[in-house]
Short mmCIF file of C-alpha atoms and ligand atoms in Angstrom, two decimals:
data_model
loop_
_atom_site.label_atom_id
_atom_site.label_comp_id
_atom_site.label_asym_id
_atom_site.label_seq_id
_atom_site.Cartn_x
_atom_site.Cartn_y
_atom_site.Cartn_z
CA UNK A 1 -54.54 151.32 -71.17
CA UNK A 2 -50.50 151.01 -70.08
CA UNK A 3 -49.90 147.84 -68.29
CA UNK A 4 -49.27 149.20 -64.41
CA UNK A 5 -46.39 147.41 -62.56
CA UNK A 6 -46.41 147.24 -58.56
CA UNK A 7 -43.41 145.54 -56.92
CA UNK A 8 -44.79 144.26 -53.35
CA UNK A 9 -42.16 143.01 -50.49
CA UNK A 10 -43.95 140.71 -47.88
CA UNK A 11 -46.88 139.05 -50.44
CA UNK A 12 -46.68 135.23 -49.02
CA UNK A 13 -49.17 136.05 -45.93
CA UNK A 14 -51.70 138.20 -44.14
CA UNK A 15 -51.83 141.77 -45.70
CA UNK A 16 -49.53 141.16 -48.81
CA UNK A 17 -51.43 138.49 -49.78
CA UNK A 18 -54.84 140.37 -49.66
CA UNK A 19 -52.66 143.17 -51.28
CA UNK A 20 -51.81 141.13 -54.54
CA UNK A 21 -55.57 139.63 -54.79
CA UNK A 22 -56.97 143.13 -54.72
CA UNK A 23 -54.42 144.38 -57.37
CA UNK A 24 -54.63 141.52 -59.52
CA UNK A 25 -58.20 142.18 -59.61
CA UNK A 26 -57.78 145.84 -60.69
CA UNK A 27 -55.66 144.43 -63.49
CA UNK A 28 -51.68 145.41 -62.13
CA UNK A 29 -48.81 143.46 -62.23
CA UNK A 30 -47.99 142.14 -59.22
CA UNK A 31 -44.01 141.02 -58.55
CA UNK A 32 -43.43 140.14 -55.16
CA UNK A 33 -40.44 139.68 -52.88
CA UNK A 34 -40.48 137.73 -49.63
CA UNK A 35 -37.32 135.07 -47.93
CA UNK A 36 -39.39 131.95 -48.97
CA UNK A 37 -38.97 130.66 -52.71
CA UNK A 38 -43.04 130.64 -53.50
CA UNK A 39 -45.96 130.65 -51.23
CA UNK A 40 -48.55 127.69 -51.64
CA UNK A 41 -50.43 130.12 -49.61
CA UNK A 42 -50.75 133.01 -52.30
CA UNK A 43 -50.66 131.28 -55.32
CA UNK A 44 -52.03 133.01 -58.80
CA UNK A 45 -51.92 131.99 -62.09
CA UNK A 46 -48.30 133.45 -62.58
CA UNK A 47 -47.52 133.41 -59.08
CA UNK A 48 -44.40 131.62 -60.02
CA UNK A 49 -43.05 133.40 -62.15
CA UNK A 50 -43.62 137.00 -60.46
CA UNK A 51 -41.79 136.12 -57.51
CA UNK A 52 -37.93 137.03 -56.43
CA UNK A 53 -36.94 135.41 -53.56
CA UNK A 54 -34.81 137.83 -51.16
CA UNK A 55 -33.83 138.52 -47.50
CA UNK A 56 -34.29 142.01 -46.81
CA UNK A 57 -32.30 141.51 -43.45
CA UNK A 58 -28.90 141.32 -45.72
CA UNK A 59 -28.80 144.27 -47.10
CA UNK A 60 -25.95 143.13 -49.71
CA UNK A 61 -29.29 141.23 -51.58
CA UNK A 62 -30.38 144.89 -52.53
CA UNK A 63 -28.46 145.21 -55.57
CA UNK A 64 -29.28 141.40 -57.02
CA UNK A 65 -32.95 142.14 -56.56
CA UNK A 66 -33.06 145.35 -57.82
CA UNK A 67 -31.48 143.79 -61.04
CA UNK A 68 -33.86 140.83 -60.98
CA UNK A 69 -36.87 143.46 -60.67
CA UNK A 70 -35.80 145.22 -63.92
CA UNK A 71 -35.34 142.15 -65.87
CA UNK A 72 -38.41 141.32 -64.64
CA UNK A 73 -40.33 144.83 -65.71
CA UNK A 74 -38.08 144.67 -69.38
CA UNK A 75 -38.30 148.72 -69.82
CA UNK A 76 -42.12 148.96 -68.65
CA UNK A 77 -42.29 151.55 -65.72
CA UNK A 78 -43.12 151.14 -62.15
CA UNK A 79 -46.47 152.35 -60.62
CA UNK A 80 -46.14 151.48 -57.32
CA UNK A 81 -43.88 149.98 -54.64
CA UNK A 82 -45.55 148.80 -51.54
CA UNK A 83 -43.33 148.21 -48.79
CA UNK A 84 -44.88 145.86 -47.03
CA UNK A 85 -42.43 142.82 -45.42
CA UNK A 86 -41.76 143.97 -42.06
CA UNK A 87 -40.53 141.54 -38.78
CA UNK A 88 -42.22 141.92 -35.28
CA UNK A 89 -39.54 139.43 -33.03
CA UNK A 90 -40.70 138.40 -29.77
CA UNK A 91 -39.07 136.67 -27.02
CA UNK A 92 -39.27 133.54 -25.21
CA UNK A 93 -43.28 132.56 -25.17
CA UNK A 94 -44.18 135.68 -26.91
CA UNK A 95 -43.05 137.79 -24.57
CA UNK A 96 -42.19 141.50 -25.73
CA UNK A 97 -38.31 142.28 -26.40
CA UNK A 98 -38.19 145.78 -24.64
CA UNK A 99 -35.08 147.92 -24.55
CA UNK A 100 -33.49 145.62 -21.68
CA UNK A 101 -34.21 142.17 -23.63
CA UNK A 102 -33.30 143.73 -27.06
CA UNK A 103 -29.35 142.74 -28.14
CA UNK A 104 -27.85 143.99 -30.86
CA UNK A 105 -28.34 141.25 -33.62
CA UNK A 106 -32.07 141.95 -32.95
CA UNK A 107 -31.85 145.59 -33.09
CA UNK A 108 -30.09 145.10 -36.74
CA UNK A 109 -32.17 142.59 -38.37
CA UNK A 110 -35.10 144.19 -37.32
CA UNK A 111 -33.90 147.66 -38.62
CA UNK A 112 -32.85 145.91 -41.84
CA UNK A 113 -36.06 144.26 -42.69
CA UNK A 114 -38.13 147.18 -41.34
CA UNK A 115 -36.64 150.47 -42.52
CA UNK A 116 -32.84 150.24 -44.06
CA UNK A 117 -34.02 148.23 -46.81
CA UNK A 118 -36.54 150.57 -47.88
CA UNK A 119 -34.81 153.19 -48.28
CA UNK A 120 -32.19 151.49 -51.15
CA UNK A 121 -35.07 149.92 -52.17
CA UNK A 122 -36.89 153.29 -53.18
CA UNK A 123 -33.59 155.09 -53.98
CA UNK A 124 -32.71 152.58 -56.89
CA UNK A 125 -35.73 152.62 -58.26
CA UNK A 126 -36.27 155.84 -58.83
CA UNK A 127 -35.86 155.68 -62.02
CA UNK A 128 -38.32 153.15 -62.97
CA UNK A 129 -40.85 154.93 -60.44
CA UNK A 130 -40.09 158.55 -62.10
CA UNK A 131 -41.02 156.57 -65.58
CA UNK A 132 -44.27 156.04 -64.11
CA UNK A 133 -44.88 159.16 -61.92
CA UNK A 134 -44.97 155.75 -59.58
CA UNK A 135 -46.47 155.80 -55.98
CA UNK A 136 -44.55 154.50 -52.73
CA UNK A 137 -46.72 152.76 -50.04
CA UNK A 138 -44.68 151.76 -46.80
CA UNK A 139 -46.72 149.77 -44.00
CA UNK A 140 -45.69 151.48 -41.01
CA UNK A 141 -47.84 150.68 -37.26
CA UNK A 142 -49.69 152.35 -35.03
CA UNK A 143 -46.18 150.61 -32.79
CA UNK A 144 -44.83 153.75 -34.48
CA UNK A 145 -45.93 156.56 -32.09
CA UNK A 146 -46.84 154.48 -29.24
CA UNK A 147 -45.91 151.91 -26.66
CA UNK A 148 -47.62 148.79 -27.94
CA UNK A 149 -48.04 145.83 -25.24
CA UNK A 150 -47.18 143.60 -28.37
CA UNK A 151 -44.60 144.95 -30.45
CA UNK A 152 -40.72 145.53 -29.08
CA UNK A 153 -38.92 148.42 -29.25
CA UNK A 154 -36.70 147.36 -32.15
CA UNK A 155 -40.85 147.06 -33.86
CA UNK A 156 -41.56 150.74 -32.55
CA UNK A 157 -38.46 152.57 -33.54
CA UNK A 158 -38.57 151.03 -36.83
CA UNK A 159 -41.84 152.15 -37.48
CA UNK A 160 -41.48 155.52 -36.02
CA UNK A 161 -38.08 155.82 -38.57
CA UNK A 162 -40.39 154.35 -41.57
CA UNK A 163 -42.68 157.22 -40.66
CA UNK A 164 -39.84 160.28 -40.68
CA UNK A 165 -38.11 158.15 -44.02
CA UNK A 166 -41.73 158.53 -45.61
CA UNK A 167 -41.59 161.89 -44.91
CA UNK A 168 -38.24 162.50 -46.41
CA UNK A 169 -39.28 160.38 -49.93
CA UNK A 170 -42.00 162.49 -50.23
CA UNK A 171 -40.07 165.96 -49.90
CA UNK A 172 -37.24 164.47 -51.89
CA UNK A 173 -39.28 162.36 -54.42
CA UNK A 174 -42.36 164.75 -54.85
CA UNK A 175 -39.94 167.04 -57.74
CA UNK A 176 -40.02 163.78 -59.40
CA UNK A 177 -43.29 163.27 -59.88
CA UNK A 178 -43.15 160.27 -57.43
CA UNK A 179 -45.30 160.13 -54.31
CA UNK A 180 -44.37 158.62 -51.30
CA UNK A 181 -47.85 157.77 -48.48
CA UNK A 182 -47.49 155.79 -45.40
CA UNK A 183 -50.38 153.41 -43.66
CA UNK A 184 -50.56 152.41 -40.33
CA UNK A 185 -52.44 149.64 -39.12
CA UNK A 186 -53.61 148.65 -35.96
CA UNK A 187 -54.32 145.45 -35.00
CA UNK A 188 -55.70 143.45 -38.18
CA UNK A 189 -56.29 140.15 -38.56
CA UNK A 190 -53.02 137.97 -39.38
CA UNK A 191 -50.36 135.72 -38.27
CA UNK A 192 -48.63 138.72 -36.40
CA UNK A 193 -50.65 139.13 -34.10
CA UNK A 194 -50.05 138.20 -30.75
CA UNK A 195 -52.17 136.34 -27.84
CA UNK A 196 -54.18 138.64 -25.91
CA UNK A 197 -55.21 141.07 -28.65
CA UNK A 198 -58.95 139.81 -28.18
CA UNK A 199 -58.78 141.57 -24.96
CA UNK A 200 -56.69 144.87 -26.46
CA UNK A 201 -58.72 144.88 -29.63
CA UNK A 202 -61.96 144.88 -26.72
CA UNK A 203 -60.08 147.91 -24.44
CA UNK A 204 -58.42 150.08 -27.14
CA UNK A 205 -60.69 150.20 -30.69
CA UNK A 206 -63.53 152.19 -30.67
CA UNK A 207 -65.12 150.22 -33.34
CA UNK A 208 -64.22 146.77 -30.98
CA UNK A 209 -63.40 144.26 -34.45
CA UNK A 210 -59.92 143.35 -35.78
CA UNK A 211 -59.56 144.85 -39.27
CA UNK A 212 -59.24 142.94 -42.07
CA UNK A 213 -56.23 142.36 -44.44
CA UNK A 214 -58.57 143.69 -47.21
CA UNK A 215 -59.44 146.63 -45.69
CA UNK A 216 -55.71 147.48 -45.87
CA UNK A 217 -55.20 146.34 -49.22
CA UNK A 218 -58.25 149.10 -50.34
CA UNK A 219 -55.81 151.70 -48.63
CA UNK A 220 -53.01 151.01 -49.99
CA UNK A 221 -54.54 150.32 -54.04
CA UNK A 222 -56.48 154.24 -53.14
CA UNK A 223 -52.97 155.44 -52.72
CA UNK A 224 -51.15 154.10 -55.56
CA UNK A 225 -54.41 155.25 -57.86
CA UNK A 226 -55.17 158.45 -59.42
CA UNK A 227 -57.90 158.97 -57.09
CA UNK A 228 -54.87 160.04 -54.37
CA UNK A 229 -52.84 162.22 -57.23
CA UNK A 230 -52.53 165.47 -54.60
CA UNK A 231 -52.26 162.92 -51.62
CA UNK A 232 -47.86 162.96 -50.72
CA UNK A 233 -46.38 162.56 -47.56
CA UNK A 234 -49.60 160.86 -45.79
CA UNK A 235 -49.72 158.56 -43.32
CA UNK A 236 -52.95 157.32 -42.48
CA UNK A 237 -54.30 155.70 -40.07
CA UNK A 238 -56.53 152.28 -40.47
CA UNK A 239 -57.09 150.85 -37.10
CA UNK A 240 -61.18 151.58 -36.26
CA UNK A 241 -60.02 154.26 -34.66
CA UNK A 242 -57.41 153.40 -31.81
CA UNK A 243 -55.30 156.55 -31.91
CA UNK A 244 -57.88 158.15 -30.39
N1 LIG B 1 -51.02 142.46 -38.74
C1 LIG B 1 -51.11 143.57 -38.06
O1 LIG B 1 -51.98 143.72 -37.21
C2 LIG B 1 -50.18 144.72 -38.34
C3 LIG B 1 -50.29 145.87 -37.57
C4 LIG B 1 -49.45 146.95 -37.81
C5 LIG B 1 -48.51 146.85 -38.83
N2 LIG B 1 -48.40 145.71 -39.55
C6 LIG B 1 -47.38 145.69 -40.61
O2 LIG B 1 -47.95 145.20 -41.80
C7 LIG B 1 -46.95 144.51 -42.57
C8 LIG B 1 -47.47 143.14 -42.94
O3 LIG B 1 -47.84 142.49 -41.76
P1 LIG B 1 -48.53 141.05 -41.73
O4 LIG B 1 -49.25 140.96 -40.45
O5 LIG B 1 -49.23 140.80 -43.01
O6 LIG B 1 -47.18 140.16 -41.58
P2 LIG B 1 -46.90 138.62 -41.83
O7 LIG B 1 -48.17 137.85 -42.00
O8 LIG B 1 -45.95 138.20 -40.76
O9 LIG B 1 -46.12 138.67 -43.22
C9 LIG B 1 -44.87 139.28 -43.31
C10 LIG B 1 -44.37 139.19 -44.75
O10 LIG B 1 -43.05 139.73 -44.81
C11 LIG B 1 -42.17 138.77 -45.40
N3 LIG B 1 -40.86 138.91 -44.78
C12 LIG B 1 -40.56 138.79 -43.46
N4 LIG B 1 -39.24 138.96 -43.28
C13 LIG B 1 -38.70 139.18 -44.50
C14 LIG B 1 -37.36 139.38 -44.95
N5 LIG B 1 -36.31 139.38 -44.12
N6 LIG B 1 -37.14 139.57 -46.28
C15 LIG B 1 -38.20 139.52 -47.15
N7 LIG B 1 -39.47 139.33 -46.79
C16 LIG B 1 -39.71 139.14 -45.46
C17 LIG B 1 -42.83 137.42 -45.10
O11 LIG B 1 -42.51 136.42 -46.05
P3 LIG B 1 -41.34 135.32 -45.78
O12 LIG B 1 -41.58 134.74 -44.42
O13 LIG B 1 -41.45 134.36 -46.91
O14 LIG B 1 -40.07 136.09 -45.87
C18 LIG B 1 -44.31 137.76 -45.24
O15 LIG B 1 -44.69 137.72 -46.60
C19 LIG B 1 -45.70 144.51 -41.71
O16 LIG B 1 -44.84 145.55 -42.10
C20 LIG B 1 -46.22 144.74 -40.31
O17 LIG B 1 -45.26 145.34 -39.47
C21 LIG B 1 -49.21 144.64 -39.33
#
């Protein structure tokens, strides 16, 4: 069987990290991206050596990563790019940065990290993705199409524009053979989360539970499997059913 390659931004914590056990698992590759050098946190037997340290907020990293990522993959195709790293800023004592608290540095990094980056990302490699008849996973929120007590506005536009930049992968991508999908969670259970969500998870999920980081992970490895071939321009929904 070929070797499959996934290149995973965001893998140090919460659902990266359950992301890059389940993969690892199903036998993938794993190289991962994130601003800290290594995580003691998700460490693996080549842990080390799979990760490229980068800051997605500068977006004049792109390039060196993207070069690092091929060196890294040596000719071998990529499967699947999960767009996972994403930035939910708050302001003083949590509180949420709505369109009055938001300045413009904010408003940047957060579009950076969240969306910008994702698109060069996926653009430059393409190639290495079209070798593969690769999948594209981006982690958007449920943030995305509504107002979240949590999550600022900088969060919920960049979520909503990672939907609509899904959307335009998949259209663009799809003569490629490359499939772009999009997964929203709710509120599931990691360091993002924000005090209070005991009481939201209680008023707002039918199923009344957090989800779990693996739970996720089982999304996102369905759509990067053949199991999803047909399944392009998707964005589902894993939140126990708080869109309704
Ligand atoms: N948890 C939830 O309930 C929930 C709900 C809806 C959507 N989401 C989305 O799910 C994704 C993962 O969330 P999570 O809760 O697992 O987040 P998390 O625990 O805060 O982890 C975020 C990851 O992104 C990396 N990261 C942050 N800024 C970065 C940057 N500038 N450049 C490169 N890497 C960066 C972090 O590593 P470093 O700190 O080392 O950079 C970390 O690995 C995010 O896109 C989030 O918006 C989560």
């Amino acid at each position: 069987m070929t070797q499959h390659y996934m290149l995973l931004t965001g893998a140090s914590r919460g659902i990266g990290h359950a992301t890059v056990k389940l993969f690892l698992e199903k036998g993938w590759r794993v190289l991962t991206v994130s601003r800290q050098p290594f995580s003691e946190e998700c460490r693996w037997p080549s842990a080390r050596e799979s990760h490229i340290q980068a800051d997605l907020a500068d977006l004049t990293q792109i390039d060196k990563l993207v070069a690092e990522v091929r060196e890294r993959l040596d000719g071998a195709a990529l499967h699947a790019l999960v767009n996972n790293a994403g930035i939910s800023p708050k302001g003083p004592g949590g509180t949420r940065l709505g369109v009055i608290a938001s300045d413009a540095l904010t408003w940047t990094t957060v579009l950076n990290v969240n969306l910008v980056s994702i698109a060069l990302l996926a653009r430059a490699l393409l190639p290495e993705l079209e070798a593969a008849k690769g999948s594209i996973v981006n982690v958007t929120s449920i943030a995305g199409s509504r107002v979240h007590p949590f999550a600022g506005v900088a969060y919920a536009a960049s979520k909503a524009g990672l939907s609509a930049l899904t959307r335009e992968i998949a259209h663009e991508f799809g003569p490629h053979g490359v499939r772009a999908n999009a997964i929203a969670p709710g509120e599931i259970a990691t360091s993002i989360l924000s005090l209070g969500t005991d009481q939201l998870v209680e008023a707002t999920v039918p199923m009344k539970r957090l989800g779990t980081p693996r739970e996720v992970a089982e999304t996102i490895h369905f759509l990067c499997s053949e199991t999803s071939a047909y399944i392009n321009g998707a964005e589902i929904h894993i939140n126990g059913g708080q869109h309704v």
